[in-house]
């Protein structure tokens, strides 16, 4: 690799000025674990604490380190490359690099697995983008910033922001000379209720990174889950070598879809308008757009039965139609996601593995209770929560019902997030951890091995679409 990637107008280019379209996936659930990806309730910090209480800190540390080791290895990188994809977004949690009780003291061991996977990808000619998915205090209102609350405290306490700026400076120093890194994604899906603090933070983190690394692209997410740039004004004129990230999930790709997706003209138009609205600020100014997350979720036979294949065929139509829109704009993108336990991944852990056998009944219970916010299928529990929704709707004046981040979260969504995804999961954490009681290191190692590539199945329908698209676009 002889040159860094750069932003030139609306494009990403290499050292020769040739356009490079980044097409790939996010390695979610790895250095930032997520409940629906990895099969636990609540937040990562909760299950790490609970497992340490059940098996002891030494065995717990052993298990999670082995999980990180097995989750992405050379076989994964080779498979990813075989599909014609060229970039992996690497989400990580600040806790790998800093402890809340020992702030601003860098944990050098946090780089071990990140270095390893960046190098594995480089050996296959795959770029990487470093994504701070969970920042100190929690930069958004969702589970995946690992804060255990729906309040984005990152925006309420300056010290959380200052610590994140310090961390990015340390990371940029560490990777400044690595040309296989396409760039840095400083903050995943911010939800700043003022819409202005995020811009001030971006300005500060931009300057901190540039003080030690003038070469790598910086990818800034829009506010409100990477959907809103309406308050950014002309700030882009202050920032060098930057691109702007949207997350373009379509409602048609989820259980809550208002109707079956049949790829009608009306449906495709709605999908396109949603996408164009997110990138409007960049298009008005001739700026570079990167779609950092997108993609449907998929039905699972153990939960959806005979309807599974028909549901997934509709989801593949959504996928194809989104790709058609992106191809028209020569858009760089990163689909969500590469690997999980069967809901969205390009590859997913087999039901026959130690991990899935151990947690089979618990995972079914978790699904029945609809405690994972992502793609929740709520019919079995809606009767429990609907009276609370009705009560709030009746008692709270209409003008006070639309709390930020409305309209992404409507009142009913807020009830679900707070009651199911925070309250109920808090009571399930210990139950998850108890499955590991009495396990030896050898047994824990075998459970962690469930996430190795050789123990995963491939979502052939999804991968074929991605591969055909990559090969077609690469030859055009």
Coordinates of C-alpha atoms in Angstrom, one line a residue:
X1 CA 0.0 0.0 0.0
X2 CA 1.7 3.2 -1.2
X3 CA -0.9 5.8 -0.4
X4 CA -3.6 6.9 2.0
X5 CA -7.2 7.2 0.8
X6 CA -8.3 10.8 0.5
X7 CA -11.6 12.7 0.0
X8 CA -11.7 14.7 -3.3
X9 CA -15.0 16.5 -3.7
X10 CA -17.7 13.9 -3.6
X11 CA -15.4 10.9 -4.0
X12 CA -12.9 8.9 -2.1
X13 CA -9.7 8.5 -4.1
X14 CA -6.3 6.8 -3.8
X15 CA -2.9 8.4 -4.2
X16 CA -3.2 8.3 -8.0
X17 CA -6.5 10.2 -7.9
X18 CA -8.5 7.2 -8.9
X19 CA -11.9 6.8 -7.3
X20 CA -12.2 4.0 -4.7
X21 CA -15.8 2.9 -3.8
X22 CA -15.7 1.3 -0.4
X23 CA -18.2 -1.6 -0.2
X24 CA -18.2 -3.7 2.9
X25 CA -19.8 -4.5 6.3
X26 CA -19.6 -3.6 9.9
X27 CA -18.0 -6.0 12.4
X28 CA -20.7 -5.3 15.0
X29 CA -20.8 -7.5 18.1
X30 CA -17.1 -7.9 18.4
X31 CA -15.1 -5.1 20.2
X32 CA -18.5 -3.6 20.9
X33 CA -20.8 -6.5 21.7
X34 CA -24.6 -6.1 21.2
X35 CA -27.5 -8.0 22.7
X36 CA -29.2 -9.1 19.4
X37 CA -25.8 -9.9 17.7
X38 CA -24.2 -11.9 20.5
X39 CA -27.2 -13.3 22.3
X40 CA -27.4 -11.7 25.8
X41 CA -29.8 -9.3 27.5
X42 CA -29.1 -5.6 28.1
X43 CA -25.6 -4.0 27.7
X44 CA -22.1 -5.4 27.4
X45 CA -20.9 -3.9 30.7
X46 CA -23.8 -5.6 32.5
X47 CA -23.0 -9.1 31.2
X48 CA -19.3 -8.7 31.8
X49 CA -19.9 -7.8 35.4
X50 CA -22.4 -10.6 35.9
X51 CA -20.2 -13.3 34.3
X52 CA -17.3 -12.2 36.5
X53 CA -19.5 -12.7 39.5
X54 CA -20.6 -16.2 38.4
X55 CA -17.3 -17.7 37.2
X56 CA -14.7 -15.3 38.7
X57 CA -12.8 -12.5 37.0
X58 CA -10.0 -14.7 35.7
X59 CA -12.3 -17.1 33.8
X60 CA -14.6 -14.3 32.7
X61 CA -11.6 -12.4 31.2
X62 CA -10.4 -15.6 29.6
X63 CA -13.8 -16.2 27.9
X64 CA -14.2 -12.7 26.6
X65 CA -10.7 -12.7 25.2
X66 CA -11.2 -15.9 23.5
X67 CA -14.5 -14.6 22.1
X68 CA -12.6 -11.6 20.6
X69 CA -10.0 -14.0 19.2
X70 CA -12.4 -16.4 17.5
X71 CA -14.9 -13.8 16.3
X72 CA -12.7 -12.7 13.4
X73 CA -9.8 -14.6 12.0
X74 CA -8.0 -15.2 8.8
X75 CA -10.8 -17.4 7.4
X76 CA -13.2 -14.6 7.9
X77 CA -11.0 -12.1 6.1
X78 CA -10.5 -14.5 3.2
X79 CA -14.3 -15.2 2.9
X80 CA -15.1 -11.4 3.0
X81 CA -12.5 -10.8 0.2
X82 CA -14.0 -13.6 -1.9
X83 CA -17.2 -11.7 -2.1
X84 CA -15.5 -8.8 -3.8
X85 CA -15.8 -6.5 -0.8
X86 CA -13.0 -4.1 0.1
X87 CA -13.8 -2.4 3.5
X88 CA -14.8 -3.4 7.0
X89 CA -16.0 -1.0 9.6
X90 CA -14.6 -1.9 13.0
X91 CA -16.9 -0.7 15.9
X92 CA -15.2 -0.6 19.3
X93 CA -16.1 0.3 22.8
X94 CA -14.1 2.9 24.8
X95 CA -13.9 0.5 27.7
X96 CA -11.2 -1.5 25.9
X97 CA -8.9 1.5 26.1
X98 CA -9.9 3.3 29.3
X99 CA -11.6 2.5 32.6
X100 CA -14.2 4.8 34.1
X101 CA -12.5 4.5 37.5
X102 CA -9.1 5.3 36.0
X103 CA -9.8 7.8 33.2
X104 CA -7.3 9.1 30.8
X105 CA -4.9 6.2 31.5
X106 CA -4.5 4.3 28.2
X107 CA -5.0 0.5 28.3
X108 CA -2.4 -0.5 25.7
X109 CA -3.8 -4.0 25.5
X110 CA -6.9 -2.5 24.0
X111 CA -5.0 -2.4 20.7
X112 CA -4.1 -6.1 20.6
X113 CA -7.2 -7.4 18.8
X114 CA -7.8 -4.2 16.9
X115 CA -4.2 -4.4 15.5
X116 CA -4.7 -8.1 14.7
X117 CA -7.9 -7.6 12.7
X118 CA -6.6 -4.5 10.9
X119 CA -3.5 -6.5 9.8
X120 CA -5.6 -9.6 8.8
X121 CA -7.8 -7.3 6.6
X122 CA -4.7 -5.6 5.1
X123 CA -3.2 -8.9 4.1
X124 CA -6.4 -9.6 2.0
X125 CA -6.4 -6.1 0.5
X126 CA -9.3 -4.9 2.7
X127 CA -9.5 -1.4 4.1
X128 CA -10.8 -0.7 7.6
X129 CA -12.6 2.2 9.2
X130 CA -12.3 2.6 13.0
X131 CA -15.7 3.4 14.6
X132 CA -16.1 4.5 18.2
X133 CA -19.5 2.9 18.7
X134 CA -19.6 3.4 22.5
X135 CA -18.1 6.6 24.0
X136 CA -17.8 7.4 27.7
X137 CA -21.2 8.5 29.1
X138 CA -23.1 7.2 26.1
X139 CA -23.4 9.5 23.0
X140 CA -26.9 8.3 22.1
X141 CA -30.1 7.0 23.6
X142 CA -29.7 3.3 22.5
X143 CA -28.3 0.1 24.0
X144 CA -25.3 0.0 21.6
X145 CA -23.4 2.8 23.3
X146 CA -23.2 0.5 26.4
X147 CA -24.4 3.1 28.9
X148 CA -27.4 1.2 30.4
X149 CA -29.8 4.2 30.1
X150 CA -31.8 6.1 27.5
X151 CA -30.2 9.4 28.5
X152 CA -27.2 10.4 26.3
X153 CA -25.1 11.7 29.2
X154 CA -22.2 12.4 26.8
X155 CA -23.8 15.7 25.9
X156 CA -24.5 16.7 29.5
X157 CA -21.0 16.4 30.9
X158 CA -18.0 18.0 29.3
X159 CA -15.6 15.5 30.8
X160 CA -17.1 12.7 28.8
X161 CA -16.4 14.7 25.6
X162 CA -12.9 15.6 26.7
X163 CA -12.0 12.0 27.5
X164 CA -13.2 11.0 24.0
X165 CA -11.1 13.7 22.4
X166 CA -8.1 12.4 24.4
X167 CA -8.8 8.8 23.3
X168 CA -9.1 9.7 19.7
X169 CA -5.8 11.5 19.8
X170 CA -4.2 8.4 21.3
X171 CA -5.8 6.1 18.6
X172 CA -4.8 8.5 15.8
X173 CA -1.2 8.5 17.1
X174 CA -1.1 4.7 17.1
X175 CA -2.5 4.3 13.6
X176 CA -1.2 7.5 11.9
X177 CA 1.2 5.5 9.5
X178 CA -1.2 2.7 8.7
X179 CA -2.4 3.2 5.1
X180 CA -4.8 0.3 5.1
X181 CA -7.0 2.2 7.5
X182 CA -9.4 4.2 5.3
X183 CA -10.3 6.5 8.1
X184 CA -11.8 7.3 11.5
X185 CA -15.5 7.4 12.4
X186 CA -15.2 9.4 15.7
X187 CA -18.8 8.9 17.0
X188 CA -21.4 6.4 16.0
X189 CA -25.0 7.7 15.8
X190 CA -25.0 10.7 18.1
X191 CA -28.3 11.9 19.6
X192 CA -27.5 15.5 20.7
X193 CA -30.8 17.1 21.7
X194 CA -29.4 20.6 21.1
X195 CA -28.2 19.7 17.6
X196 CA -25.3 22.1 18.2
X197 CA -23.1 20.4 20.8
X198 CA -22.3 17.6 18.3
X199 CA -20.9 20.2 15.9
X200 CA -18.7 21.8 18.5
X201 CA -17.5 18.3 19.6
X202 CA -16.7 17.4 16.0
X203 CA -14.7 20.5 15.6
X204 CA -12.7 19.7 18.7
X205 CA -12.1 16.0 17.8
X206 CA -11.2 17.0 14.2
X207 CA -8.5 19.3 15.5
X208 CA -7.2 16.8 18.0
X209 CA -6.9 14.1 15.4
X210 CA -5.3 16.4 12.9
X211 CA -2.7 17.5 15.5
X212 CA -1.2 13.9 15.2
X213 CA -2.6 12.6 11.9
X214 CA -3.1 14.8 8.9
X215 CA -3.6 11.9 6.4
X216 CA -6.6 9.8 7.3
X217 CA -10.2 10.5 6.3
X218 CA -12.5 11.5 9.1
X219 CA -16.1 10.2 8.7
X220 CA -18.6 12.3 10.7
X221 CA -22.0 10.8 11.4
X222 CA -25.1 13.1 11.2
X223 CA -27.0 13.8 14.4
X224 CA -30.0 11.7 15.5
X225 CA -28.7 8.3 14.6
X226 CA -26.7 9.6 11.5
X227 CA -29.8 11.0 9.8
X228 CA -29.7 14.8 10.3
X229 CA -27.1 17.4 9.1
X230 CA -29.5 20.3 9.1
X231 CA -27.7 22.3 11.7
X232 CA -24.1 21.8 10.3
X233 CA -24.3 25.0 8.2
X234 CA -20.8 25.8 6.7
X235 CA -18.7 24.0 9.4
X236 CA -17.4 21.6 6.7
X237 CA -15.2 24.5 5.4
X238 CA -13.1 24.2 8.6
X239 CA -12.6 20.5 8.3
X240 CA -10.0 18.8 6.1
X241 CA -10.3 15.5 4.3
X242 CA -13.7 14.7 5.8
X243 CA -16.7 12.6 4.6
X244 CA -20.2 12.5 6.1
X245 CA -22.0 9.4 7.2
X246 CA -25.6 8.5 7.0
X247 CA -27.3 5.3 8.2
X248 CA -29.9 4.3 5.8
X249 CA -32.1 1.6 7.2
X250 CA -35.5 1.1 5.5
X251 CA -38.6 0.3 7.5
X252 CA -39.5 -2.3 4.8
X253 CA -36.6 -4.4 6.0
X254 CA -37.9 -5.0 9.5
X255 CA -40.8 -6.8 11.3
X256 CA -42.5 -3.4 12.0
X257 CA -42.8 -2.7 8.2
X258 CA -46.2 -1.1 7.5
X259 CA -46.8 -3.5 4.6
X260 CA -45.2 -6.4 2.8
X261 CA -42.5 -5.2 0.4
X262 CA -43.3 -6.0 -3.2
X263 CA -40.9 -3.5 -4.8
X264 CA -43.7 -1.3 -6.1
X265 CA -43.0 2.1 -7.6
X266 CA -44.5 3.8 -4.6
X267 CA -42.4 1.8 -2.1
X268 CA -39.2 2.3 -4.0
X269 CA -39.9 6.0 -4.2
X270 CA -40.5 6.2 -0.5
X271 CA -37.2 4.4 0.1
X272 CA -35.3 6.8 -2.3
X273 CA -36.8 9.9 -0.7
X274 CA -35.8 8.8 2.8
X275 CA -32.2 8.2 1.5
X276 CA -32.1 11.6 -0.4
X277 CA -33.4 13.5 2.6
X278 CA -30.5 12.2 4.8
X279 CA -27.8 13.3 2.3
X280 CA -29.4 16.5 1.2
X281 CA -27.0 18.8 3.2
X282 CA -23.9 17.1 1.5
X283 CA -25.4 17.2 -1.9
X284 CA -26.1 20.9 -1.7
X285 CA -22.5 21.5 -0.9
X286 CA -20.8 18.9 -3.1
X287 CA -19.5 16.8 -0.2
X288 CA -18.6 13.1 0.1
X289 CA -21.2 10.8 1.5
X290 CA -20.6 7.4 3.1
X291 CA -23.4 5.1 4.2
X292 CA -22.0 3.6 7.4
X293 CA -25.0 1.3 8.1
X294 CA -27.9 -0.2 6.3
X295 CA -29.6 -3.5 5.5
X296 CA -32.6 -5.6 6.5
X297 CA -33.0 -8.2 9.3
X298 CA -34.0 -11.7 8.5
X299 CA -36.6 -14.2 9.7
X300 CA -35.4 -17.3 11.6
X301 CA -37.0 -20.7 11.2
X302 CA -37.1 -21.4 14.9
X303 CA -39.2 -18.3 15.5
X304 CA -40.9 -17.6 12.1
X305 CA -41.6 -21.2 11.0
X306 CA -43.0 -21.8 7.5
X307 CA -43.1 -18.0 6.8
X308 CA -39.3 -17.7 7.0
X309 CA -38.4 -18.2 3.3
X310 CA -41.2 -15.8 2.1
X311 CA -40.2 -13.1 4.6
X312 CA -36.6 -13.3 3.6
X313 CA -37.3 -13.2 -0.1
X314 CA -39.1 -9.9 0.6
X315 CA -36.1 -8.7 2.6
X316 CA -33.7 -9.5 -0.3
X317 CA -35.9 -7.4 -2.5
X318 CA -35.4 -4.5 -0.1
X319 CA -31.6 -5.1 -0.2
X320 CA -31.5 -5.2 -4.0
X321 CA -33.5 -2.0 -4.4
X322 CA -31.4 -0.1 -1.9
X323 CA -28.2 -1.3 -3.7
X324 CA -29.7 0.0 -7.0
X325 CA -30.1 3.4 -5.5
X326 CA -26.6 3.4 -4.1
X327 CA -25.1 2.2 -7.4
X328 CA -26.6 5.2 -9.2
X329 CA -24.7 7.5 -6.9
X330 CA -21.5 5.4 -6.8
X331 CA -22.0 5.4 -3.1
X332 CA -19.5 3.9 -0.6
X333 CA -21.3 1.8 2.0
X334 CA -20.9 -0.6 4.9
X335 CA -23.8 -3.0 5.4
X336 CA -24.8 -4.0 9.0
X337 CA -23.5 -6.6 9.6
X338 CA -20.9 -9.3 9.1
X339 CA -21.5 -11.9 11.9
X340 CA -24.1 -12.6 14.5
X341 CA -26.3 -15.4 15.9
X342 CA -28.8 -15.4 13.0
X343 CA -30.8 -12.2 12.7
X344 CA -28.8 -10.0 10.3
X345 CA -25.3 -11.3 9.7
X346 CA -23.7 -12.4 6.4
X347 CA -22.5 -15.4 8.4
X348 CA -24.1 -16.6 11.6
X349 CA -23.4 -19.1 14.4
X350 CA -24.8 -22.5 13.9
X351 CA -27.6 -23.8 16.1
X352 CA -25.5 -26.9 16.8
X353 CA -22.6 -25.0 18.5
X354 CA -21.9 -25.1 22.2
X355 CA -23.0 -21.5 22.7
X356 CA -26.3 -21.8 20.9
X357 CA -27.1 -25.2 22.6
X358 CA -26.3 -23.8 26.0
X359 CA -28.5 -20.7 25.5
X360 CA -31.2 -22.2 23.3
X361 CA -34.1 -21.9 25.8
X362 CA -32.9 -18.5 27.1
X363 CA -32.7 -17.1 23.6
X364 CA -36.2 -18.3 22.9
X365 CA -37.4 -16.6 26.1
X366 CA -35.6 -13.4 25.2
X367 CA -37.2 -13.4 21.7
X368 CA -40.7 -14.1 23.2
X369 CA -40.3 -11.2 25.6
X370 CA -39.1 -8.9 22.8
X371 CA -36.4 -7.4 25.0
X372 CA -33.9 -6.6 22.1
X373 CA -34.9 -3.2 20.7
X374 CA -33.4 -4.0 17.3
X375 CA -36.1 -5.5 15.0
X376 CA -38.3 -6.3 18.0
X377 CA -41.2 -8.6 17.1
X378 CA -43.7 -7.5 19.8
X379 CA -47.1 -9.2 19.2
X380 CA -46.7 -11.7 22.0
X381 CA -46.2 -9.0 24.6
X382 CA -48.0 -5.9 23.2
X383 CA -51.0 -6.5 25.4
X384 CA -48.8 -6.0 28.4
X385 CA -47.4 -2.6 27.4
X386 CA -50.4 -1.2 25.4
X387 CA -52.2 -0.1 28.6
X388 CA -49.2 2.0 29.6
X389 CA -49.0 3.5 26.1
X390 CA -52.7 4.3 26.2
X391 CA -52.4 5.7 29.7
X392 CA -49.6 8.1 28.7
X393 CA -51.4 9.0 25.5
X394 CA -54.4 10.0 27.5
X395 CA -52.7 11.8 30.3
X396 CA -49.9 13.6 28.5
X397 CA -50.9 16.6 26.4
X398 CA -50.2 16.0 22.7
X399 CA -47.7 18.8 22.5
X400 CA -45.6 17.1 25.2
X401 CA -45.6 13.6 23.7
X402 CA -42.9 14.0 21.1
X403 CA -39.7 13.8 23.2
X404 CA -36.4 13.8 21.4
X405 CA -35.3 11.7 19.5
X406 CA -38.7 12.0 18.0
X407 CA -39.7 11.1 15.2
X408 CA -37.1 8.2 15.3
X409 CA -38.6 7.4 18.7
X410 CA -42.3 7.8 19.0
X411 CA -44.0 7.6 22.4
X412 CA -44.8 3.9 21.9
X413 CA -41.1 3.2 21.0
X414 CA -40.0 5.0 24.1
X415 CA -42.2 2.8 26.3
X416 CA -40.8 -0.3 24.7
X417 CA -37.2 0.9 25.0
X418 CA -37.5 1.8 28.7
X419 CA -39.7 -1.0 29.9
X420 CA -38.5 -4.0 27.8
X421 CA -35.0 -3.1 26.7
X422 CA -33.8 -1.6 29.9
X423 CA -36.0 -2.7 32.8
X424 CA -36.8 -6.3 31.9
X425 CA -33.3 -7.0 30.6
X426 CA -31.9 -5.9 33.9
X427 CA -33.6 -8.8 35.5
X428 CA -32.4 -11.2 32.8
X429 CA -28.7 -10.5 33.0
X430 CA -28.0 -12.8 36.0
X431 CA -30.0 -15.6 34.3
X432 CA -27.8 -15.4 31.2
X433 CA -24.6 -15.5 33.3
X434 CA -25.8 -18.5 35.4
X435 CA -25.6 -20.7 32.2
X436 CA -21.8 -20.5 32.6
X437 CA -21.6 -21.5 36.3
X438 CA -19.2 -24.3 36.9
X439 CA -17.7 -24.2 33.4
X440 CA -14.0 -25.0 33.2
X441 CA -11.6 -23.0 31.0
X442 CA -11.7 -25.7 28.4
X443 CA -15.5 -25.6 28.3
X444 CA -15.5 -21.8 28.1
X445 CA -13.0 -22.0 25.3
X446 CA -15.3 -24.4 23.4
X447 CA -18.2 -22.1 24.0
X448 CA -16.3 -19.1 22.6
X449 CA -15.2 -21.2 19.6
X450 CA -18.9 -21.2 18.5
X451 CA -18.1 -17.9 16.9
X452 CA -15.3 -19.2 14.7
X453 CA -15.9 -19.0 11.0
X454 CA -15.8 -22.8 10.7
X455 CA -18.7 -23.0 13.1
X456 CA -20.9 -20.5 11.3
X457 CA -23.4 -20.8 8.5
X458 CA -23.5 -18.4 5.5
X459 CA -26.5 -16.4 4.5
X460 CA -26.2 -17.4 0.9
X461 CA -29.1 -15.2 -0.4
X462 CA -27.5 -12.0 1.1
X463 CA -23.9 -12.9 0.2
X464 CA -24.8 -13.8 -3.4
X465 CA -26.5 -10.4 -3.9
X466 CA -23.5 -8.5 -2.4
X467 CA -21.0 -10.6 -4.5
X468 CA -22.9 -10.1 -7.8
X469 CA -23.2 -6.4 -7.1
X470 CA -19.5 -6.0 -6.3
X471 CA -18.4 -8.0 -9.3
X472 CA -20.8 -6.1 -11.6
X473 CA -19.7 -2.7 -10.3
X474 CA -16.0 -3.6 -10.3
X475 CA -16.1 -4.6 -13.9
X476 CA -18.1 -1.5 -15.0

